[in-house]
Amino acid sequence: ETGVTQTPRHLVMGMTNKKSLKCEQHLGHNAMYWYKQSAKKPLELMFVYSLEERVENNSVPSRFSPECPNSSHLFLHLHTLQPEDSALYLCASSHNSPGTGGNEQFFGPGTRLTVL
Amino acid sequence: GQNIDQPTEMTATEGAIVQINCTYQTSGFNGLFWYQQHAGEAPTFLSYNVLDGLEEKGRFSSFLSRSKGYSYLLLKELQMKDSASYLCACMDSNYQLIWGAGTKLIIKP
């Protein structure tokens, strides 16, 4: 496997279900991200982990719970979601040196989530 | 507030040139990125500008004017495979990316 992988690619769940999204990066990066992408809207940053520590939580509802057990893996645990949470969830990674820019993010293919 | 503006959709002809504009207002600025996203696929990195001027990379070029809060992506010799969405994103003072909604580019034969 190379780059950034995400599983599952598609997920349909009811509002009472609990599921998890998985992301794995094989690039040796030290930062990982969860984004939400809805049609015709900008990418919404949900969570950022740098060196396995969460550094950003953009007021995301508690029904989304991230987990970063090591620098290569990132999870997004989902429970009691709402239909408006249906979207494409993208994982990304980058090599971040503190206080520097120009570190492009590499994206996984995303998980298409549908909440019924 | 922070804001990135780019056209929603553009149409161009195969073999022609197209320029996609992006204007931004962010709290601090640490560079501007362009990404390409084909339907159903992940965004892929195209370019990064932090200094004023033009960066050329094959058929694609990206321009930045920091004083005007403005960038454009120039695509030459358009090919059908260039049909995609093009995302503009600025890195703010916290080194986080602020994203535009993307420009859907339609290439016609």
PDB file of C-alpha atoms in Angstrom:
ATOM      1  CA  GLU A   1       0.000   0.000   0.000  1.00  0.00           C
ATOM      2  CA  THR A   2       1.199   3.472  -0.789  1.00  0.00           C
ATOM      3  CA  GLY A   3      -0.007   6.968   0.027  1.00  0.00           C
ATOM      4  CA  VAL A   4      -3.102   7.423   2.146  1.00  0.00           C
ATOM      5  CA  THR A   5      -5.756   4.716   2.361  1.00  0.00           C
ATOM      6  CA  GLN A   6      -9.247   4.887   3.820  1.00  0.00           C
ATOM      7  CA  THR A   7     -11.790   2.218   4.688  1.00  0.00           C
ATOM      8  CA  PRO A   8     -14.575   1.700   4.067  1.00  0.00           C
ATOM      9  CA  ARG A   9     -15.046   3.561   0.788  1.00  0.00           C
ATOM     10  CA  HIS A  10     -18.812   3.626   1.212  1.00  0.00           C
ATOM     11  CA  LEU A  11     -20.916   3.415   4.362  1.00  0.00           C
ATOM     12  CA  VAL A  12     -24.646   3.526   4.935  1.00  0.00           C
ATOM     13  CA  MET A  13     -25.807   3.715   8.521  1.00  0.00           C
ATOM     14  CA  GLY A  14     -28.881   4.426  10.553  1.00  0.00           C
ATOM     15  CA  MET A  15     -29.044   7.200  13.107  1.00  0.00           C
ATOM     16  CA  THR A  16     -28.704   4.767  16.008  1.00  0.00           C
ATOM     17  CA  ASN A  17     -25.692   2.879  14.648  1.00  0.00           C
ATOM     18  CA  LYS A  18     -22.075   3.117  15.760  1.00  0.00           C
ATOM     19  CA  LYS A  19     -19.398   2.825  13.099  1.00  0.00           C
ATOM     20  CA  SER A  20     -15.768   3.812  12.609  1.00  0.00           C
ATOM     21  CA  LEU A  21     -13.821   5.186   9.674  1.00  0.00           C
ATOM     22  CA  LYS A  22     -10.188   4.211   9.308  1.00  0.00           C
ATOM     23  CA  CYS A  23      -7.301   6.048   7.706  1.00  0.00           C
ATOM     24  CA  GLU A  24      -3.728   4.885   7.253  1.00  0.00           C
ATOM     25  CA  GLN A  25      -0.809   6.785   5.779  1.00  0.00           C
ATOM     26  CA  HIS A  26       2.364   5.169   4.444  1.00  0.00           C
ATOM     27  CA  LEU A  27       4.283   8.393   3.810  1.00  0.00           C
ATOM     28  CA  GLY A  28       6.111   8.860   7.099  1.00  0.00           C
ATOM     29  CA  HIS A  29       4.176  12.046   7.839  1.00  0.00           C
ATOM     30  CA  ASN A  30       3.702  13.448  11.337  1.00  0.00           C
ATOM     31  CA  ALA A  31       0.331  15.168  10.923  1.00  0.00           C
ATOM     32  CA  MET A  32      -3.078  13.773  10.003  1.00  0.00           C
ATOM     33  CA  TYR A  33      -6.425  15.429   9.303  1.00  0.00           C
ATOM     34  CA  TRP A  34     -10.124  14.660   9.009  1.00  0.00           C
ATOM     35  CA  TYR A  35     -12.184  16.752   6.586  1.00  0.00           C
ATOM     36  CA  LYS A  36     -15.860  16.785   5.692  1.00  0.00           C
ATOM     37  CA  GLN A  37     -16.743  17.520   2.070  1.00  0.00           C
ATOM     38  CA  SER A  38     -20.328  18.356   1.178  1.00  0.00           C
ATOM     39  CA  ALA A  39     -21.526  19.150  -2.322  1.00  0.00           C
ATOM     40  CA  LYS A  40     -20.620  22.644  -3.514  1.00  0.00           C
ATOM     41  CA  LYS A  41     -19.183  23.602  -0.122  1.00  0.00           C
ATOM     42  CA  PRO A  42     -15.577  24.189   0.953  1.00  0.00           C
ATOM     43  CA  LEU A  43     -13.718  21.419   2.659  1.00  0.00           C
ATOM     44  CA  GLU A  44     -14.432  21.634   6.389  1.00  0.00           C
ATOM     45  CA  LEU A  45     -11.535  20.809   8.670  1.00  0.00           C
ATOM     46  CA  MET A  46     -12.777  18.648  11.531  1.00  0.00           C
ATOM     47  CA  PHE A  47      -9.713  17.449  13.407  1.00  0.00           C
ATOM     48  CA  VAL A  48      -5.953  17.780  13.212  1.00  0.00           C
ATOM     49  CA  TYR A  49      -3.393  15.562  14.895  1.00  0.00           C
ATOM     50  CA  SER A  50       0.261  16.495  14.977  1.00  0.00           C
ATOM     51  CA  LEU A  51       2.681  14.007  16.486  1.00  0.00           C
ATOM     52  CA  GLU A  52      -0.383  12.067  17.694  1.00  0.00           C
ATOM     53  CA  GLU A  53      -1.658  15.011  19.734  1.00  0.00           C
ATOM     54  CA  ARG A  54      -4.923  16.684  18.780  1.00  0.00           C
ATOM     55  CA  VAL A  55      -4.219  20.320  17.922  1.00  0.00           C
ATOM     56  CA  GLU A  56      -7.487  21.454  16.384  1.00  0.00           C
ATOM     57  CA  ASN A  57     -11.149  20.714  16.971  1.00  0.00           C
ATOM     58  CA  ASN A  58     -13.283  23.076  14.964  1.00  0.00           C
ATOM     59  CA  SER A  59     -16.412  22.869  17.098  1.00  0.00           C
ATOM     60  CA  VAL A  60     -17.299  19.476  15.727  1.00  0.00           C
ATOM     61  CA  PRO A  61     -20.330  17.800  17.360  1.00  0.00           C
ATOM     62  CA  SER A  62     -19.484  15.182  19.950  1.00  0.00           C
ATOM     63  CA  ARG A  63     -21.148  12.476  17.844  1.00  0.00           C
ATOM     64  CA  PHE A  64     -17.837  12.513  15.940  1.00  0.00           C
ATOM     65  CA  SER A  65     -14.921  11.202  17.993  1.00  0.00           C
ATOM     66  CA  PRO A  66     -11.387  10.977  16.587  1.00  0.00           C
ATOM     67  CA  GLU A  67      -8.644   8.633  17.674  1.00  0.00           C
ATOM     68  CA  CYS A  68      -4.986   8.646  16.680  1.00  0.00           C
ATOM     69  CA  PRO A  69      -3.178   5.642  18.195  1.00  0.00           C
ATOM     70  CA  ASN A  70       0.066   6.330  16.299  1.00  0.00           C
ATOM     71  CA  SER A  71       1.410   8.595  13.574  1.00  0.00           C
ATOM     72  CA  SER A  72       0.268   6.261  10.786  1.00  0.00           C
ATOM     73  CA  HIS A  73      -3.323   5.594  11.812  1.00  0.00           C
ATOM     74  CA  LEU A  74      -6.351   7.782  12.341  1.00  0.00           C
ATOM     75  CA  PHE A  75      -9.911   6.803  13.183  1.00  0.00           C
ATOM     76  CA  LEU A  76     -13.194   8.659  13.214  1.00  0.00           C
ATOM     77  CA  HIS A  77     -15.779   7.037  15.486  1.00  0.00           C
ATOM     78  CA  LEU A  78     -19.377   7.820  14.612  1.00  0.00           C
ATOM     79  CA  HIS A  79     -22.477   7.458  16.778  1.00  0.00           C
ATOM     80  CA  THR A  80     -26.052   8.741  16.668  1.00  0.00           C
ATOM     81  CA  LEU A  81     -25.417  10.666  13.475  1.00  0.00           C
ATOM     82  CA  GLN A  82     -27.960  12.858  11.709  1.00  0.00           C
ATOM     83  CA  PRO A  83     -28.960  12.788   8.025  1.00  0.00           C
ATOM     84  CA  GLU A  84     -27.161  16.128   7.514  1.00  0.00           C
ATOM     85  CA  ASP A  85     -23.917  14.355   8.386  1.00  0.00           C
ATOM     86  CA  SER A  86     -24.101  12.536   5.053  1.00  0.00           C
ATOM     87  CA  ALA A  87     -21.015  13.640   3.118  1.00  0.00           C
ATOM     88  CA  LEU A  88     -17.609  12.564   1.855  1.00  0.00           C
ATOM     89  CA  TYR A  89     -15.137  12.225   4.726  1.00  0.00           C
ATOM     90  CA  LEU A  90     -11.560  12.747   3.656  1.00  0.00           C
ATOM     91  CA  CYS A  91      -8.416  11.913   5.553  1.00  0.00           C
ATOM     92  CA  ALA A  92      -5.153  13.683   4.766  1.00  0.00           C
ATOM     93  CA  SER A  93      -1.584  13.663   6.027  1.00  0.00           C
ATOM     94  CA  SER A  94       1.380  16.008   5.765  1.00  0.00           C
ATOM     95  CA  HIS A  95       4.894  16.470   6.997  1.00  0.00           C
ATOM     96  CA  ASN A  96       4.727  19.434   9.294  1.00  0.00           C
ATOM     97  CA  SER A  97       7.689  21.290  10.608  1.00  0.00           C
ATOM     98  CA  PRO A  98       6.514  23.686  13.309  1.00  0.00           C
ATOM     99  CA  GLY A  99       6.157  27.227  12.053  1.00  0.00           C
ATOM    100  CA  THR A 100       6.647  26.429   8.384  1.00  0.00           C
ATOM    101  CA  GLY A 101       4.356  26.408   5.412  1.00  0.00           C
ATOM    102  CA  GLY A 102       4.456  24.735   2.041  1.00  0.00           C
ATOM    103  CA  ASN A 103       3.787  21.255   3.385  1.00  0.00           C
ATOM    104  CA  GLU A 104       1.178  19.947   1.016  1.00  0.00           C
ATOM    105  CA  GLN A 105      -1.440  17.566   2.282  1.00  0.00           C
ATOM    106  CA  PHE A 106      -1.907  14.174   0.695  1.00  0.00           C
ATOM    107  CA  PHE A 107      -5.470  12.925   0.664  1.00  0.00           C
ATOM    108  CA  GLY A 108      -7.044   9.529   0.849  1.00  0.00           C
ATOM    109  CA  PRO A 109      -9.894   8.560  -1.496  1.00  0.00           C
ATOM    110  CA  GLY A 110     -12.524   9.297   1.136  1.00  0.00           C
ATOM    111  CA  THR A 111     -15.466   7.483   2.678  1.00  0.00           C
ATOM    112  CA  ARG A 112     -18.864   8.302   1.201  1.00  0.00           C
ATOM    113  CA  LEU A 113     -21.185   8.284   4.216  1.00  0.00           C
ATOM    114  CA  THR A 114     -24.955   8.148   3.991  1.00  0.00           C
ATOM    115  CA  VAL A 115     -27.018   8.486   7.165  1.00  0.00           C
ATOM    116  CA  LEU A 116     -30.584   7.278   6.879  1.00  0.00           C
TER     117      LEU A 116
ATOM    118  CA  GLY B   1     -13.659  36.582   8.872  1.00  0.00           C
ATOM    119  CA  GLN B   2     -11.747  34.304   6.581  1.00  0.00           C
ATOM    120  CA  ASN B   3     -12.980  33.824   3.058  1.00  0.00           C
ATOM    121  CA  ILE B   4     -11.854  32.225  -0.179  1.00  0.00           C
ATOM    122  CA  ASP B   5     -13.754  33.050  -3.386  1.00  0.00           C
ATOM    123  CA  GLN B   6     -13.527  31.249  -6.700  1.00  0.00           C
ATOM    124  CA  PRO B   7     -16.019  30.780  -9.551  1.00  0.00           C
ATOM    125  CA  THR B   8     -18.393  27.859  -9.176  1.00  0.00           C
ATOM    126  CA  GLU B   9     -18.076  26.558 -12.713  1.00  0.00           C
ATOM    127  CA  MET B  10     -16.184  27.300 -15.930  1.00  0.00           C
ATOM    128  CA  THR B  11     -16.312  25.831 -19.422  1.00  0.00           C
ATOM    129  CA  ALA B  12     -13.449  25.714 -21.912  1.00  0.00           C
ATOM    130  CA  THR B  13     -12.556  24.020 -25.175  1.00  0.00           C
ATOM    131  CA  GLU B  14     -10.020  21.246 -25.659  1.00  0.00           C
ATOM    132  CA  GLY B  15      -6.663  22.687 -26.703  1.00  0.00           C
ATOM    133  CA  ALA B  16      -7.446  26.154 -25.362  1.00  0.00           C
ATOM    134  CA  ILE B  17      -6.227  28.058 -22.280  1.00  0.00           C
ATOM    135  CA  VAL B  18      -8.271  28.742 -19.151  1.00  0.00           C
ATOM    136  CA  GLN B  19      -7.571  30.881 -16.086  1.00  0.00           C
ATOM    137  CA  ILE B  20      -9.241  30.104 -12.763  1.00  0.00           C
ATOM    138  CA  ASN B  21      -9.185  32.991 -10.299  1.00  0.00           C
ATOM    139  CA  CYS B  22      -9.134  32.910  -6.524  1.00  0.00           C
ATOM    140  CA  THR B  23      -9.376  35.811  -4.095  1.00  0.00           C
ATOM    141  CA  TYR B  24      -8.779  35.426  -0.404  1.00  0.00           C
ATOM    142  CA  GLN B  25      -9.067  37.133   2.955  1.00  0.00           C
ATOM    143  CA  THR B  26      -7.380  35.303   5.796  1.00  0.00           C
ATOM    144  CA  SER B  27      -5.976  36.032   9.238  1.00  0.00           C
ATOM    145  CA  GLY B  28      -2.327  35.839   8.339  1.00  0.00           C
ATOM    146  CA  PHE B  29      -0.938  34.220   5.229  1.00  0.00           C
ATOM    147  CA  ASN B  30       1.543  31.407   4.845  1.00  0.00           C
ATOM    148  CA  GLY B  31       1.008  30.481   1.245  1.00  0.00           C
ATOM    149  CA  LEU B  32      -1.642  29.434  -1.248  1.00  0.00           C
ATOM    150  CA  PHE B  33      -2.279  25.970  -2.644  1.00  0.00           C
ATOM    151  CA  TRP B  34      -4.099  24.679  -5.700  1.00  0.00           C
ATOM    152  CA  TYR B  35      -5.503  21.160  -5.772  1.00  0.00           C
ATOM    153  CA  GLN B  36      -7.229  19.160  -8.499  1.00  0.00           C
ATOM    154  CA  GLN B  37     -10.110  16.837  -7.659  1.00  0.00           C
ATOM    155  CA  HIS B  38     -11.694  14.509 -10.188  1.00  0.00           C
ATOM    156  CA  ALA B  39     -15.241  13.418  -9.439  1.00  0.00           C
ATOM    157  CA  GLY B  40     -15.295  10.710  -6.795  1.00  0.00           C
ATOM    158  CA  GLU B  41     -11.568  10.953  -6.152  1.00  0.00           C
ATOM    159  CA  ALA B  42      -9.201  12.531  -3.628  1.00  0.00           C
ATOM    160  CA  PRO B  43      -7.849  16.061  -4.109  1.00  0.00           C
ATOM    161  CA  THR B  44      -4.288  16.019  -5.467  1.00  0.00           C
ATOM    162  CA  PHE B  45      -1.704  18.755  -5.011  1.00  0.00           C
ATOM    163  CA  LEU B  46      -0.940  20.977  -7.999  1.00  0.00           C
ATOM    164  CA  SER B  47       0.996  24.002  -6.769  1.00  0.00           C
ATOM    165  CA  TYR B  48       2.110  26.172  -3.868  1.00  0.00           C
ATOM    166  CA  ASN B  49       2.859  29.910  -3.952  1.00  0.00           C
ATOM    167  CA  VAL B  50       4.100  31.987  -1.053  1.00  0.00           C
ATOM    168  CA  LEU B  51       5.962  34.753  -2.913  1.00  0.00           C
ATOM    169  CA  ASP B  52       4.493  37.054  -5.536  1.00  0.00           C
ATOM    170  CA  GLY B  53       4.852  35.902  -9.092  1.00  0.00           C
ATOM    171  CA  LEU B  54       4.297  33.039 -11.441  1.00  0.00           C
ATOM    172  CA  GLU B  55       5.217  29.416 -10.824  1.00  0.00           C
ATOM    173  CA  GLU B  56       5.219  27.249 -13.921  1.00  0.00           C
ATOM    174  CA  LYS B  57       4.914  23.488 -13.894  1.00  0.00           C
ATOM    175  CA  GLY B  58       4.356  21.987 -17.325  1.00  0.00           C
ATOM    176  CA  ARG B  59       0.933  22.894 -18.710  1.00  0.00           C
ATOM    177  CA  PHE B  60      -0.116  24.368 -15.363  1.00  0.00           C
ATOM    178  CA  SER B  61       1.015  27.700 -13.897  1.00  0.00           C
ATOM    179  CA  SER B  62      -0.022  29.456 -10.702  1.00  0.00           C
ATOM    180  CA  PHE B  63       0.244  33.162  -9.942  1.00  0.00           C
ATOM    181  CA  LEU B  64       0.105  35.028  -6.650  1.00  0.00           C
ATOM    182  CA  SER B  65      -0.278  38.684  -5.707  1.00  0.00           C
ATOM    183  CA  ARG B  66      -0.179  39.044  -1.916  1.00  0.00           C
ATOM    184  CA  SER B  67      -0.954  42.766  -1.996  1.00  0.00           C
ATOM    185  CA  LYS B  68      -4.170  42.079  -3.924  1.00  0.00           C
ATOM    186  CA  GLY B  69      -5.124  38.873  -2.114  1.00  0.00           C
ATOM    187  CA  TYR B  70      -5.362  37.205  -5.501  1.00  0.00           C
ATOM    188  CA  SER B  71      -4.187  34.089  -7.258  1.00  0.00           C
ATOM    189  CA  TYR B  72      -4.940  32.310 -10.487  1.00  0.00           C
ATOM    190  CA  LEU B  73      -4.333  28.884 -11.929  1.00  0.00           C
ATOM    191  CA  LEU B  74      -3.587  28.847 -15.651  1.00  0.00           C
ATOM    192  CA  LEU B  75      -4.122  25.671 -17.632  1.00  0.00           C
ATOM    193  CA  LYS B  76      -2.731  25.507 -21.170  1.00  0.00           C
ATOM    194  CA  GLU B  77      -3.344  23.072 -24.022  1.00  0.00           C
ATOM    195  CA  LEU B  78      -6.426  21.767 -22.283  1.00  0.00           C
ATOM    196  CA  GLN B  79      -7.125  18.056 -22.440  1.00  0.00           C
ATOM    197  CA  MET B  80     -10.354  16.230 -21.718  1.00  0.00           C
ATOM    198  CA  LYS B  81      -8.737  14.701 -18.619  1.00  0.00           C
ATOM    199  CA  ASP B  82      -8.421  18.211 -17.156  1.00  0.00           C
ATOM    200  CA  SER B  83     -12.164  18.160 -16.510  1.00  0.00           C
ATOM    201  CA  ALA B  84     -12.233  18.297 -12.702  1.00  0.00           C
ATOM    202  CA  SER B  85     -12.786  20.611  -9.773  1.00  0.00           C
ATOM    203  CA  TYR B  86      -9.928  22.950  -8.860  1.00  0.00           C
ATOM    204  CA  LEU B  87      -9.635  23.892  -5.201  1.00  0.00           C
ATOM    205  CA  CYS B  88      -7.898  27.012  -3.919  1.00  0.00           C
ATOM    206  CA  ALA B  89      -6.706  26.957  -0.300  1.00  0.00           C
ATOM    207  CA  CYS B  90      -4.796  29.449   1.861  1.00  0.00           C
ATOM    208  CA  MET B  91      -2.636  28.632   4.841  1.00  0.00           C
ATOM    209  CA  ASP B  92      -3.462  31.015   7.676  1.00  0.00           C
ATOM    210  CA  SER B  93      -1.380  32.284  10.584  1.00  0.00           C
ATOM    211  CA  ASN B  94      -1.940  28.978  12.426  1.00  0.00           C
ATOM    212  CA  TYR B  95      -0.697  27.014   9.418  1.00  0.00           C
ATOM    213  CA  GLN B  96      -4.168  25.612   8.823  1.00  0.00           C
ATOM    214  CA  LEU B  97      -5.693  25.478   5.348  1.00  0.00           C
ATOM    215  CA  ILE B  98      -8.773  27.562   4.565  1.00  0.00           C
ATOM    216  CA  TRP B  99     -10.492  26.140   1.498  1.00  0.00           C
ATOM    217  CA  GLY B 100     -12.563  27.602  -1.311  1.00  0.00           C
ATOM    218  CA  ALA B 101     -15.631  25.722  -2.542  1.00  0.00           C
ATOM    219  CA  GLY B 102     -13.850  24.741  -5.750  1.00  0.00           C
ATOM    220  CA  THR B 103     -14.291  25.547  -9.437  1.00  0.00           C
ATOM    221  CA  LYS B 104     -15.768  22.833 -11.614  1.00  0.00           C
ATOM    222  CA  LEU B 105     -14.029  22.959 -14.987  1.00  0.00           C
ATOM    223  CA  ILE B 106     -15.853  21.427 -17.950  1.00  0.00           C
ATOM    224  CA  ILE B 107     -13.820  20.758 -21.086  1.00  0.00           C
ATOM    225  CA  LYS B 108     -15.686  20.461 -24.375  1.00  0.00           C
ATOM    226  CA  PRO B 109     -14.281  18.871 -27.548  1.00  0.00           C
TER     227      PRO B 109
END
